Short mmCIF file of C-alpha atoms in Angstrom, two decimals:
data_model
loop_
_atom_site.label_atom_id
_atom_site.label_comp_id
_atom_site.label_asym_id
_atom_site.label_seq_id
_atom_site.Cartn_x
_atom_site.Cartn_y
_atom_site.Cartn_z
CA UNK A 142 29.16 10.35 31.98
CA UNK A 143 30.60 6.85 31.77
CA UNK A 144 33.78 6.25 29.76
CA UNK A 145 33.99 2.92 27.95
CA UNK A 146 37.51 3.11 26.57
CA UNK A 147 39.07 1.17 29.44
CA UNK A 148 36.37 -1.51 29.61
CA UNK A 149 36.66 -4.77 27.70
CA UNK A 150 33.54 -6.41 26.27
CA UNK A 151 32.97 -8.63 29.31
CA UNK A 152 33.14 -5.64 31.64
CA UNK A 153 30.70 -3.74 29.45
CA UNK A 154 28.18 -6.57 29.63
CA UNK A 155 28.55 -6.78 33.40
CA UNK A 156 27.97 -3.07 33.78
CA UNK A 157 25.03 -3.14 31.35
CA UNK A 158 23.29 -5.88 33.34
CA UNK A 159 23.62 -3.77 36.47
CA UNK A 160 22.32 -0.69 34.68
CA UNK A 161 19.29 -2.58 33.35
CA UNK A 162 18.30 -3.58 36.87
CA UNK A 163 17.36 0.06 37.42
CA UNK A 164 14.74 -0.07 34.67
CA UNK A 165 12.01 -1.37 36.98
CA UNK A 166 12.39 1.54 39.39
CA UNK A 167 12.46 4.01 36.49
CA UNK A 168 9.32 2.41 35.05
CA UNK A 169 7.49 2.60 38.37
CA UNK A 170 8.21 6.33 38.63
CA UNK A 171 7.08 7.15 35.09
CA UNK A 172 4.00 9.35 34.62
CA UNK A 173 4.21 10.66 38.19
CA UNK A 174 4.97 14.15 36.82
CA UNK A 175 8.36 14.53 38.48
CA UNK A 176 10.07 17.67 37.21
CA UNK A 177 13.26 15.74 36.41
CA UNK A 178 11.75 12.86 34.43
CA UNK A 179 13.21 12.48 30.94
CA UNK A 180 13.67 10.12 28.02
CA UNK A 181 16.33 9.93 25.29
CA UNK A 182 15.13 8.57 21.94
CA UNK A 183 17.63 7.17 19.45
CA UNK A 184 15.65 5.60 16.56
CA UNK A 185 18.67 3.88 15.05
CA UNK A 186 17.76 1.60 12.15
CA UNK A 187 19.80 -0.51 9.76
CA UNK A 188 18.84 0.16 6.15
CA UNK A 189 20.11 -1.26 2.89
CA UNK A 190 23.51 0.41 2.21
CA UNK A 191 22.26 1.08 -1.32
CA UNK A 192 19.31 3.06 0.04
CA UNK A 193 19.35 6.84 0.00
CA UNK A 194 20.24 8.91 3.04
CA UNK A 195 16.75 10.40 2.79
CA UNK A 196 15.15 7.01 3.40
CA UNK A 197 17.35 6.41 6.45
CA UNK A 198 16.31 9.80 7.86
CA UNK A 199 12.64 9.05 7.13
CA UNK A 200 12.83 5.81 9.12
CA UNK A 201 14.39 7.72 12.02
CA UNK A 202 11.50 10.19 11.81
CA UNK A 203 8.96 7.36 11.64
CA UNK A 204 9.06 7.29 15.44
CA UNK A 205 8.18 10.95 15.89
CA UNK A 206 4.86 9.67 17.20
CA UNK A 207 6.79 9.37 20.47
CA UNK A 208 6.55 13.16 20.68
CA UNK A 209 3.00 12.44 21.81
CA UNK A 210 4.55 11.32 25.11
CA UNK A 211 4.97 15.03 25.80
CA UNK A 212 1.31 15.06 26.80
CA UNK A 213 2.83 14.22 30.20
CA UNK A 214 3.21 17.80 31.46
CA UNK A 215 6.60 17.46 33.15
CA UNK A 216 8.37 15.01 30.80
CA UNK A 217 11.50 16.20 29.01
CA UNK A 218 12.56 14.48 25.80
CA UNK A 219 15.72 14.38 23.71
CA UNK A 220 15.13 13.10 20.17
CA UNK A 221 18.20 12.31 18.05
CA UNK A 222 18.36 12.05 14.25
CA UNK A 223 21.10 11.96 11.63
CA UNK A 224 20.13 15.28 10.05
CA UNK A 225 17.88 18.11 11.27
CA UNK A 226 14.10 17.69 11.16
CA UNK A 227 12.12 20.45 9.47
CA UNK A 228 10.36 22.75 11.95
CA UNK A 229 7.04 22.26 10.19
CA UNK A 230 7.15 18.50 10.80
CA UNK A 231 7.76 19.01 14.53
CA UNK A 232 4.92 21.53 14.69
CA UNK A 233 2.64 19.05 12.93
CA UNK A 234 3.17 16.40 15.62
CA UNK A 235 2.95 18.80 18.55
CA UNK A 236 -0.38 20.07 17.21
CA UNK A 237 -1.73 16.53 17.65
CA UNK A 238 -1.14 16.56 21.40
CA UNK A 239 -4.49 16.33 23.21
CA UNK A 240 -4.98 18.90 25.95
CA UNK A 241 -1.43 20.29 25.74
CA UNK A 242 -0.19 23.74 24.71
CA UNK A 243 2.20 23.00 21.80
CA UNK A 244 4.68 25.71 22.83
CA UNK A 245 4.88 24.20 26.32
CA UNK A 246 5.62 20.78 24.86
CA UNK A 247 8.19 22.28 22.46
CA UNK A 248 10.05 23.86 25.38
CA UNK A 249 10.48 20.40 26.89
CA UNK A 250 11.78 18.88 23.64
CA UNK A 251 15.45 18.91 22.66
CA UNK A 252 16.21 17.96 19.06
CA UNK A 253 19.73 16.73 18.39
CA UNK A 254 21.19 16.24 14.92
CA UNK A 255 24.40 14.32 14.29
CA UNK A 256 24.79 16.13 10.95
CA UNK A 257 25.80 12.91 9.23
CA UNK A 258 23.61 11.90 6.29
CA UNK A 259 25.26 8.55 5.55
CA UNK A 260 23.09 5.42 5.74
CA UNK A 261 25.00 3.98 8.70
CA UNK A 262 23.03 3.28 11.91
CA UNK A 263 22.43 6.38 14.00
CA UNK A 264 23.81 4.73 17.16
CA UNK A 265 27.12 4.11 15.38
CA UNK A 266 27.33 7.76 14.37
CA UNK A 267 26.64 8.90 17.93
CA UNK A 268 29.32 6.68 19.44
CA UNK A 269 31.86 8.31 17.12
CA UNK A 270 31.03 11.71 18.62
CA UNK A 271 31.77 11.67 22.39
CA UNK A 272 31.35 15.45 22.73
CA UNK A 273 27.85 15.27 21.30
CA UNK A 274 27.04 12.39 23.66
CA UNK A 275 28.40 14.46 26.54
CA UNK A 276 26.03 17.28 25.59
CA UNK A 277 23.09 14.85 25.53
CA UNK A 278 24.14 13.46 28.91
CA UNK A 279 24.39 16.95 30.37
CA UNK A 280 20.72 17.46 29.55
CA UNK A 281 19.64 14.48 31.68
CA UNK A 282 18.50 16.03 34.96
CA UNK A 283 18.19 12.82 36.96
CA UNK A 284 19.50 9.47 35.74
CA UNK A 285 17.30 7.69 38.27
CA UNK A 286 14.25 8.95 36.34
CA UNK A 287 15.46 8.65 32.77
CA UNK A 288 15.82 5.88 30.20
CA UNK A 289 16.83 5.26 26.61
CA UNK A 290 14.35 4.23 23.90
CA UNK A 291 15.86 2.65 20.80
CA UNK A 292 14.34 1.05 17.73
CA UNK A 293 16.28 -2.18 18.14
CA UNK A 294 18.93 -3.32 20.62
CA UNK A 295 22.46 -4.15 19.52
CA UNK A 296 25.89 -3.74 21.07
CA UNK A 297 25.82 -0.14 19.82
CA UNK A 298 22.68 0.72 21.78
CA UNK A 299 24.16 -1.04 24.81
CA UNK A 300 27.19 1.24 24.61
CA UNK A 301 24.96 4.29 24.27
CA UNK A 302 23.11 3.34 27.44
CA UNK A 303 26.40 2.82 29.27
CA UNK A 304 27.84 6.11 28.04
CA UNK A 305 24.72 8.06 29.05
CA UNK A 306 24.41 6.15 32.33
CA UNK A 307 20.72 5.34 31.87
CA UNK A 308 18.94 1.99 31.38
CA UNK A 309 17.45 1.04 28.04
CA UNK A 310 13.85 -0.01 27.54
CA UNK A 311 14.79 -2.99 25.42
CA UNK A 312 16.27 -6.45 25.61
CA UNK A 313 19.79 -7.52 26.28
CA UNK A 314 21.34 -7.70 22.78
CA UNK A 315 22.75 -11.14 23.63
CA UNK A 316 19.18 -12.46 23.36
CA UNK A 317 18.86 -11.29 19.75
CA UNK A 318 19.40 -14.82 18.39
CA UNK A 319 15.92 -15.69 19.68
CA UNK A 320 14.50 -13.28 17.11
CA UNK A 321 16.33 -14.64 14.09
CA UNK A 322 14.47 -16.89 11.67
CA UNK A 323 16.40 -19.94 12.94
CA UNK A 324 16.06 -18.94 16.58
CA UNK A 325 12.32 -18.46 16.50
CA UNK A 326 11.71 -21.78 14.70
CA UNK A 327 13.60 -23.53 17.50
CA UNK A 328 11.63 -21.59 20.10
CA UNK A 329 8.29 -22.42 18.43
CA UNK A 330 9.21 -26.11 18.44
CA UNK A 331 10.32 -26.06 22.09
CA UNK A 332 7.08 -24.35 23.18
CA UNK A 333 4.82 -26.58 21.08
CA UNK A 334 3.60 -23.68 18.91
CA UNK A 335 2.48 -24.81 15.49
CA UNK A 336 4.73 -23.62 12.64
CA UNK A 337 5.42 -24.66 9.02
CA UNK A 338 7.47 -27.70 8.09
CA UNK A 339 11.06 -26.83 7.31
CA UNK A 340 14.57 -26.59 8.71
CA UNK A 341 16.70 -23.95 10.38
CA UNK A 342 20.39 -23.26 10.94
CA UNK A 343 21.22 -23.59 7.24
CA UNK A 344 24.30 -22.04 5.63
CA UNK A 345 24.44 -23.01 1.96
CA UNK A 346 22.44 -23.98 -1.10
CA UNK A 347 23.02 -27.71 -0.65
CA UNK A 348 21.56 -27.58 2.85
CA UNK A 349 18.50 -25.83 1.43
CA UNK A 350 18.10 -28.58 -1.17
CA UNK A 351 18.42 -31.24 1.56
CA UNK A 352 15.75 -29.51 3.66
CA UNK A 353 13.36 -29.26 0.72
CA UNK A 354 13.86 -32.94 -0.07
CA UNK A 355 12.96 -33.80 3.53
CA UNK A 356 9.73 -31.80 3.31
CA UNK A 357 8.86 -33.37 -0.07
CA UNK A 358 9.35 -36.82 1.43
CA UNK A 359 6.63 -35.98 3.96
CA UNK A 360 4.46 -33.81 1.69
CA UNK A 361 5.15 -34.77 -1.95
CA UNK A 362 2.56 -32.33 -3.26
CA UNK A 363 4.24 -29.22 -1.79
CA UNK A 364 3.99 -26.53 -4.47
CA UNK A 365 6.49 -24.00 -3.13
CA UNK A 366 8.85 -23.30 -0.25
CA UNK A 367 10.29 -20.12 1.18
CA UNK A 368 13.97 -19.50 1.88
CA UNK A 369 14.61 -16.78 4.48
CA UNK A 370 17.74 -14.96 5.61
CA UNK A 371 18.09 -15.13 9.38
CA UNK A 372 18.06 -11.36 9.79
CA UNK A 373 15.76 -10.41 6.92
CA UNK A 374 13.35 -7.55 7.65
CA UNK A 375 9.85 -6.89 6.27
CA UNK A 376 10.08 -9.88 3.93
CA UNK A 377 13.03 -8.50 1.97
CA UNK A 378 15.18 -11.47 3.01
CA UNK A 379 12.70 -13.98 1.59
CA UNK A 380 12.86 -15.95 -1.65
CA UNK A 381 10.43 -18.45 -3.17
CA UNK A 382 11.29 -21.84 -4.67
CA UNK A 383 8.70 -23.11 -7.18
CA UNK A 384 8.24 -26.86 -6.71
CA UNK A 385 5.29 -27.46 -9.00
CA UNK A 386 5.75 -30.67 -10.94
CA UNK A 387 8.87 -31.70 -9.01
CA UNK A 388 7.52 -34.74 -7.15
CA UNK A 389 9.10 -36.40 -4.15
CA UNK A 390 12.51 -37.75 -5.19
CA UNK A 391 13.94 -35.60 -7.99
CA UNK A 392 16.87 -33.95 -6.25
CA UNK A 393 18.51 -32.64 -9.43
CA UNK A 394 15.31 -30.83 -10.40
CA UNK A 395 14.94 -29.41 -6.88
CA UNK A 396 18.52 -28.09 -7.12
CA UNK A 397 17.65 -26.45 -10.43
CA UNK A 398 14.61 -24.75 -8.91
CA UNK A 399 16.65 -23.54 -5.91
CA UNK A 400 19.20 -22.05 -8.30
CA UNK A 401 16.51 -19.83 -9.87
CA UNK A 402 14.58 -18.95 -6.71
CA UNK A 403 12.56 -15.73 -6.90
CA UNK A 404 13.80 -12.95 -4.61
CA UNK A 405 11.53 -10.51 -2.80
CA UNK A 406 14.24 -7.87 -2.51
CA UNK A 407 14.44 -5.56 -5.54
CA UNK A 408 18.09 -4.72 -4.85
CA UNK A 409 19.74 -8.13 -4.28
CA UNK A 410 21.05 -10.44 -7.00
CA UNK A 411 20.92 -14.21 -6.47
CA UNK A 412 24.71 -14.31 -5.99
CA UNK A 413 24.50 -11.59 -3.34
CA UNK A 414 21.62 -13.42 -1.68
CA UNK A 415 23.61 -16.64 -1.34
CA UNK A 416 26.63 -14.70 -0.06
CA UNK A 417 24.46 -13.26 2.72
CA UNK A 418 22.94 -16.68 3.34
CA UNK A 419 26.42 -18.18 3.83
CA UNK A 420 27.44 -15.33 6.12
CA UNK A 421 24.31 -14.95 8.27
CA UNK A 422 22.51 -18.28 7.83
CA UNK A 423 18.84 -18.88 7.27
CA UNK A 424 15.94 -21.27 7.05
CA UNK A 425 13.66 -22.95 4.55
CA UNK A 426 10.01 -23.68 5.25
CA UNK A 427 6.89 -24.84 3.52
CA UNK A 428 4.69 -22.10 2.12
CA UNK A 429 1.35 -22.56 3.87
CA UNK A 430 -1.65 -22.56 1.52
CA UNK A 431 -5.42 -22.87 1.87
CA UNK A 432 -8.75 -21.74 0.46
CA UNK A 433 -8.17 -18.36 2.18
CA UNK A 434 -4.91 -17.08 3.62
CA UNK A 435 -4.07 -14.05 5.76
CA UNK A 436 -0.99 -12.78 7.59
CA UNK A 437 -1.84 -11.40 11.06
CA UNK A 438 0.58 -10.32 13.75
CA UNK A 439 0.43 -10.08 17.55
CA UNK A 440 2.22 -7.37 19.52
CA UNK A 441 3.18 -7.95 23.13
CA UNK A 442 5.61 -6.53 25.64
CA UNK A 443 7.49 -7.76 28.67
CA UNK A 444 7.40 -5.18 31.46
CA UNK A 445 10.40 -4.57 33.75
CA UNK A 446 8.72 -6.66 36.46
CA UNK A 447 8.51 -9.64 34.08
CA UNK A 448 4.78 -9.42 33.34
CA UNK A 449 3.71 -10.19 29.76
CA UNK A 450 1.12 -7.82 28.30
CA UNK A 451 -0.90 -8.47 25.14
CA UNK A 452 -0.94 -5.17 23.25
CA UNK A 453 -2.64 -5.71 19.90
CA UNK A 454 -3.38 -7.90 16.90
CA UNK A 455 -3.01 -6.69 13.32
CA UNK A 456 -3.68 -7.99 9.85
CA UNK A 457 -0.64 -7.34 7.70
CA UNK A 458 -0.91 -5.95 4.17
CA UNK A 459 1.65 -7.66 1.94
CA UNK A 460 3.11 -6.91 -1.49
CA UNK A 461 6.21 -7.70 -3.52
CA UNK A 462 6.73 -10.25 -6.29
CA UNK A 463 5.08 -13.11 -4.39
CA UNK A 464 3.20 -11.25 -1.67
CA UNK A 465 5.73 -11.62 1.16
CA UNK A 466 6.89 -8.03 1.64
CA UNK A 467 5.27 -6.02 4.44
CA UNK A 468 3.67 -2.81 3.16
CA UNK A 469 1.09 -1.95 5.83
CA UNK A 470 -1.53 -3.17 8.27
CA UNK A 471 -5.10 -2.99 9.46
CA UNK A 472 -5.99 -3.01 13.15
CA UNK A 473 -7.43 -4.84 14.98
CA UNK A 474 -7.07 -8.24 13.31
CA UNK A 475 -10.20 -10.10 12.30
CA UNK A 476 -11.88 -11.31 15.53
CA UNK A 477 -12.54 -14.61 13.77
CA UNK A 478 -8.94 -15.60 14.56
CA UNK A 479 -7.55 -12.90 16.88
CA UNK A 480 -7.73 -15.20 19.92
CA UNK A 481 -6.40 -18.09 17.84
CA UNK A 482 -3.15 -16.19 17.35
CA UNK A 483 -2.94 -14.28 20.64
CA UNK A 484 -3.03 -17.50 22.67
CA UNK A 485 0.18 -19.04 21.23
CA UNK A 486 1.77 -15.58 21.11
CA UNK A 487 1.30 -15.28 24.86
CA UNK A 488 2.95 -18.70 25.26
CA UNK A 489 5.94 -17.31 23.37
CA UNK A 490 5.80 -14.16 25.50
CA UNK A 491 6.05 -16.08 28.75
CA UNK A 492 9.06 -17.97 27.41
CA UNK A 493 10.74 -14.74 26.36
CA UNK A 494 10.08 -13.21 29.77
CA UNK A 495 11.73 -16.23 31.37
CA UNK A 496 14.73 -15.71 29.08
CA UNK A 497 15.03 -12.09 30.25
CA UNK A 498 13.56 -10.27 27.25
CA UNK A 499 12.37 -6.72 27.98
CA UNK A 500 10.14 -4.45 25.91
CA UNK A 501 8.04 -4.80 22.79
CA UNK A 502 8.06 -7.67 20.32
CA UNK A 503 5.76 -9.18 17.71
CA UNK A 504 4.89 -12.69 16.58
CA UNK A 505 3.84 -13.05 12.94
CA UNK A 506 1.45 -15.77 11.80
CA UNK A 507 -0.08 -17.22 8.68
CA UNK A 508 -3.72 -18.25 9.13
CA UNK A 509 -5.58 -20.37 6.58
CA UNK A 510 -9.21 -21.34 6.36
CA UNK A 511 -10.05 -24.91 5.42
CA UNK A 512 -12.99 -26.20 3.39
CA UNK A 513 -15.09 -26.42 6.55
CA UNK A 514 -14.54 -22.72 7.27
CA UNK A 515 -12.22 -23.26 10.25
CA UNK A 516 -9.11 -21.13 10.70
CA UNK A 517 -5.71 -22.69 11.38
CA UNK A 518 -2.71 -20.66 12.61
CA UNK A 519 1.00 -21.17 11.94
CA UNK A 520 3.64 -19.03 13.67
CA UNK A 521 6.28 -17.90 11.18
CA UNK A 522 8.40 -15.13 12.71
CA UNK A 523 9.37 -13.41 15.94
CA UNK A 524 10.56 -9.79 15.86
CA UNK A 525 12.40 -8.73 19.02
CA UNK A 526 12.13 -5.04 18.18
CA UNK A 527 9.68 -2.35 17.31
CA UNK A 528 8.25 -2.92 13.85
CA UNK A 529 5.94 -1.67 11.16
CA UNK A 530 2.84 -2.11 13.31
CA UNK A 531 4.30 -0.35 16.37
CA UNK A 532 3.98 3.29 15.33
CA UNK A 533 0.38 3.11 13.98
CA UNK A 534 -0.85 1.38 17.13
CA UNK A 535 0.94 3.70 19.55
CA UNK A 536 -0.19 6.73 17.57
CA UNK A 537 -3.79 5.60 18.02
CA UNK A 538 -3.24 4.74 21.68
CA UNK A 539 -1.59 8.06 22.54
CA UNK A 540 -4.23 10.09 20.69
CA UNK A 541 -7.24 8.36 22.24
CA UNK A 542 -5.87 7.12 25.57
CA UNK A 543 -7.40 3.78 24.55
CA UNK A 544 -6.50 0.13 24.90
CA UNK A 545 -6.81 -3.18 23.12
CA UNK A 546 -9.29 -5.60 24.68
CA UNK A 547 -7.89 -9.08 24.06
CA UNK A 548 -11.02 -11.18 24.78
CA UNK A 549 -13.16 -9.22 22.33
CA UNK A 550 -10.38 -8.36 19.88
CA UNK A 551 -11.47 -4.69 19.86
CA UNK A 552 -9.69 -1.38 20.48
CA UNK A 553 -11.65 0.93 22.79
CA UNK A 554 -10.99 4.62 23.44
CA UNK A 555 -11.08 6.07 26.95
CA UNK A 556 -14.82 6.68 26.45
CA UNK A 557 -15.45 3.09 25.32
CA UNK A 558 -15.84 3.90 21.61
CA UNK A 559 -14.46 1.42 19.10
CA UNK A 560 -11.67 2.49 16.71
CA UNK A 561 -9.93 0.89 13.72
CA UNK A 562 -6.95 1.89 11.61
CA UNK A 563 -5.30 1.28 8.25
CA UNK A 564 -1.62 2.20 7.96
CA UNK A 565 1.26 2.06 5.52
CA UNK A 566 4.85 3.24 5.16
CA UNK A 567 4.51 2.85 1.39
CA UNK A 568 2.23 5.47 -0.10
CA UNK A 569 4.60 6.09 -2.99
CA UNK A 570 4.54 7.36 -6.53
CA UNK A 571 7.05 9.31 -8.64
CA UNK A 572 4.34 11.96 -8.94
CA UNK A 573 4.55 12.68 -5.20
CA UNK A 574 7.99 14.22 -5.69
CA UNK A 575 6.18 17.32 -6.95
CA UNK A 576 4.90 17.97 -3.41
CA UNK A 577 6.84 19.84 -0.76
CA UNK A 578 6.23 19.30 2.95
CA UNK A 579 4.24 22.53 3.04
CA UNK A 580 2.13 21.31 0.11
CA UNK A 581 1.26 18.17 2.09
CA UNK A 582 0.12 20.20 5.09
CA UNK A 583 -1.84 22.53 2.81
CA UNK A 584 -3.69 19.54 1.32
CA UNK A 585 -4.35 18.16 4.80
CA UNK A 586 -5.92 21.46 5.87
CA UNK A 587 -7.97 22.10 2.72
CA UNK A 588 -9.36 18.58 2.51
CA UNK A 589 -9.87 18.19 6.29
CA UNK A 590 -7.66 15.12 6.55
CA UNK A 591 -6.17 16.16 9.89
CA UNK A 592 -6.88 14.01 12.94
CA UNK A 593 -9.97 15.43 14.65
CA UNK A 594 -9.53 15.35 18.43
CA UNK A 595 -13.26 15.77 19.08
CA UNK A 596 -14.28 12.82 16.88
CA UNK A 597 -11.04 10.85 17.41
CA UNK A 598 -10.88 10.00 13.72
CA UNK A 599 -8.75 11.22 10.84
CA UNK A 600 -5.33 10.77 9.27
CA UNK A 601 -1.83 11.08 10.76
CA UNK A 602 1.16 11.22 8.39
CA UNK A 603 4.69 10.01 9.06
CA UNK A 604 8.01 9.63 7.18
CA UNK A 605 7.14 13.06 5.82
CA UNK A 606 10.69 14.22 5.06
CA UNK A 607 11.21 11.78 2.17
CA UNK A 608 8.15 13.03 0.25
CA UNK A 609 10.02 15.25 -2.21
CA UNK A 610 13.16 13.13 -2.59
CA UNK A 611 11.58 9.69 -2.85
CA UNK A 612 7.93 10.34 -3.63
CA UNK A 613 6.98 8.41 -0.53
CA UNK A 614 5.11 9.06 2.71
CA UNK A 615 3.47 7.01 5.44
CA UNK A 616 0.03 7.44 6.95
CA UNK A 617 -2.32 6.05 9.58
CA UNK A 618 -6.06 6.43 8.96
CA UNK A 619 -8.31 6.08 12.01
CA UNK A 620 -12.04 5.40 11.77
CA UNK A 621 -14.93 4.20 13.92
CA UNK A 622 -15.35 1.08 11.76
CA UNK A 623 -13.05 -0.94 9.49
CA UNK A 624 -14.84 0.47 6.42
CA UNK A 625 -14.52 4.07 7.65
CA UNK A 626 -10.79 3.64 8.30
CA UNK A 627 -10.27 2.13 4.83
CA UNK A 628 -12.33 4.87 3.19
CA UNK A 629 -10.23 7.54 4.94
CA UNK A 630 -7.05 5.77 3.87
CA UNK A 631 -8.12 5.59 0.21
CA UNK A 632 -9.39 9.16 0.25
CA UNK A 633 -6.07 10.45 1.62
CA UNK A 634 -4.17 8.44 -0.98
CA UNK A 635 -6.31 9.78 -3.82
CA UNK A 636 -6.12 13.37 -2.59
CA UNK A 637 -2.31 13.29 -2.39
CA UNK A 638 -1.95 11.77 -5.84
CA UNK A 639 -4.36 14.31 -7.30
CA UNK A 640 -2.54 17.18 -5.58
CA UNK A 641 0.80 15.86 -6.81
CA UNK A 642 -0.44 15.63 -10.38
CA UNK A 643 -1.72 19.19 -10.20
CA UNK A 644 1.59 20.40 -8.72
CA UNK A 645 3.48 18.67 -11.52
CA UNK A 646 1.37 20.38 -14.17
CA UNK A 647 1.82 23.77 -12.50
CA UNK A 648 5.57 23.44 -12.91
CA UNK A 649 5.38 22.98 -16.68
CA UNK A 650 6.82 25.80 -18.75
CA UNK A 651 4.36 27.93 -20.69
CA UNK A 652 4.18 27.35 -24.43
#
């Protein structure tokens, strides 16, 4: 085990860079069925401090699809969460493993709970518990064949990697500025990737007004603009400024509209929003419009040898007050524009590889269709982390041993069959609180919603632990066609709501 107490920050970075250089050798040895190959998973996420501890735990469990890695017969895995995971949930995932005896996989899985239900990041909790980290480290058989998988990469995850003495499959946290809203706008401009008019590096309301005035001078008819916090996630850091009827030179009226901007976040007040804007910075950009508008995303990864790999394209499903909050996705994206977005995304990927980025990332776009029926793409965000489209795609990939074919925009299983998915983290209703985890699995069995290994279609649930507390669960529906995947999704949603309603009635007291 490595002790960090005597290392200053500069020494930690120097040691981390050296540790990361081992990642290529670790990667090359993966899947060779060495008896001492292992992975440590720390799905540390940052959630709204006002959120419940149950939601934080559910987001940590959202990455339980990684248990499907245990299909590799010699791999050992340590999976860390804030509080213990119910046995039934673990059994559910292990039962999905193709061609693997679940008990054999379970014997190679070590579950570690910090026993801390606060909403603080999991990595922070771990670093406060050196004895627990020592126990995790003692379970690593060979550090030359082990690595750390984290949700995102910050100084905390860096220190975890150093303490455990294993490299992290993720980027140097010092590159995180590239993934902020300001950083990615600069990167898009430098790489010649089309993106909306606007300005970055802003810190206060007056700067936002100035930026809007500049856009109005160029496009007087702009109807609305979007203000974004630099580190906003899933659209919750966005706010809309209504500019209808403002014109090109009415600064006082623009300032009035900025003062009453409409927030996407249901928990922030305008005063709190501007406090965060002053602290973290942000951008303002024109809201792209057209006769038809969609919000696709491209996933890529940079491998340890520097190669850039196109992984997938998705169409995002959006909600919230003005349709900017991420609630789910369909995969693959419409082939009418999948190459239109994957091309510039690969340009961004090559730049990130040159900067030293490692691991998965996603580029979000807005595509609009003009009167002539032609699609036009605008890059809007870069996420240097795993995101809401990561777990549905990898679930499908692990279950089918398939791959995304970039030229055709299709996902093909190992047998060449086409597959599609619809996924959400937001199947939610107060009625769902009537269901226990066992009730969910009972409904899955009775209504034959479980993923069918022979047909390679069906439904996989995630974020299961927050069902009773929050009335929320996630799911990925896999079908042979887009319509079949959507039908499965809607059927699963309807079945759960019907079961929840029935469970609620059963609990009523007799007259």
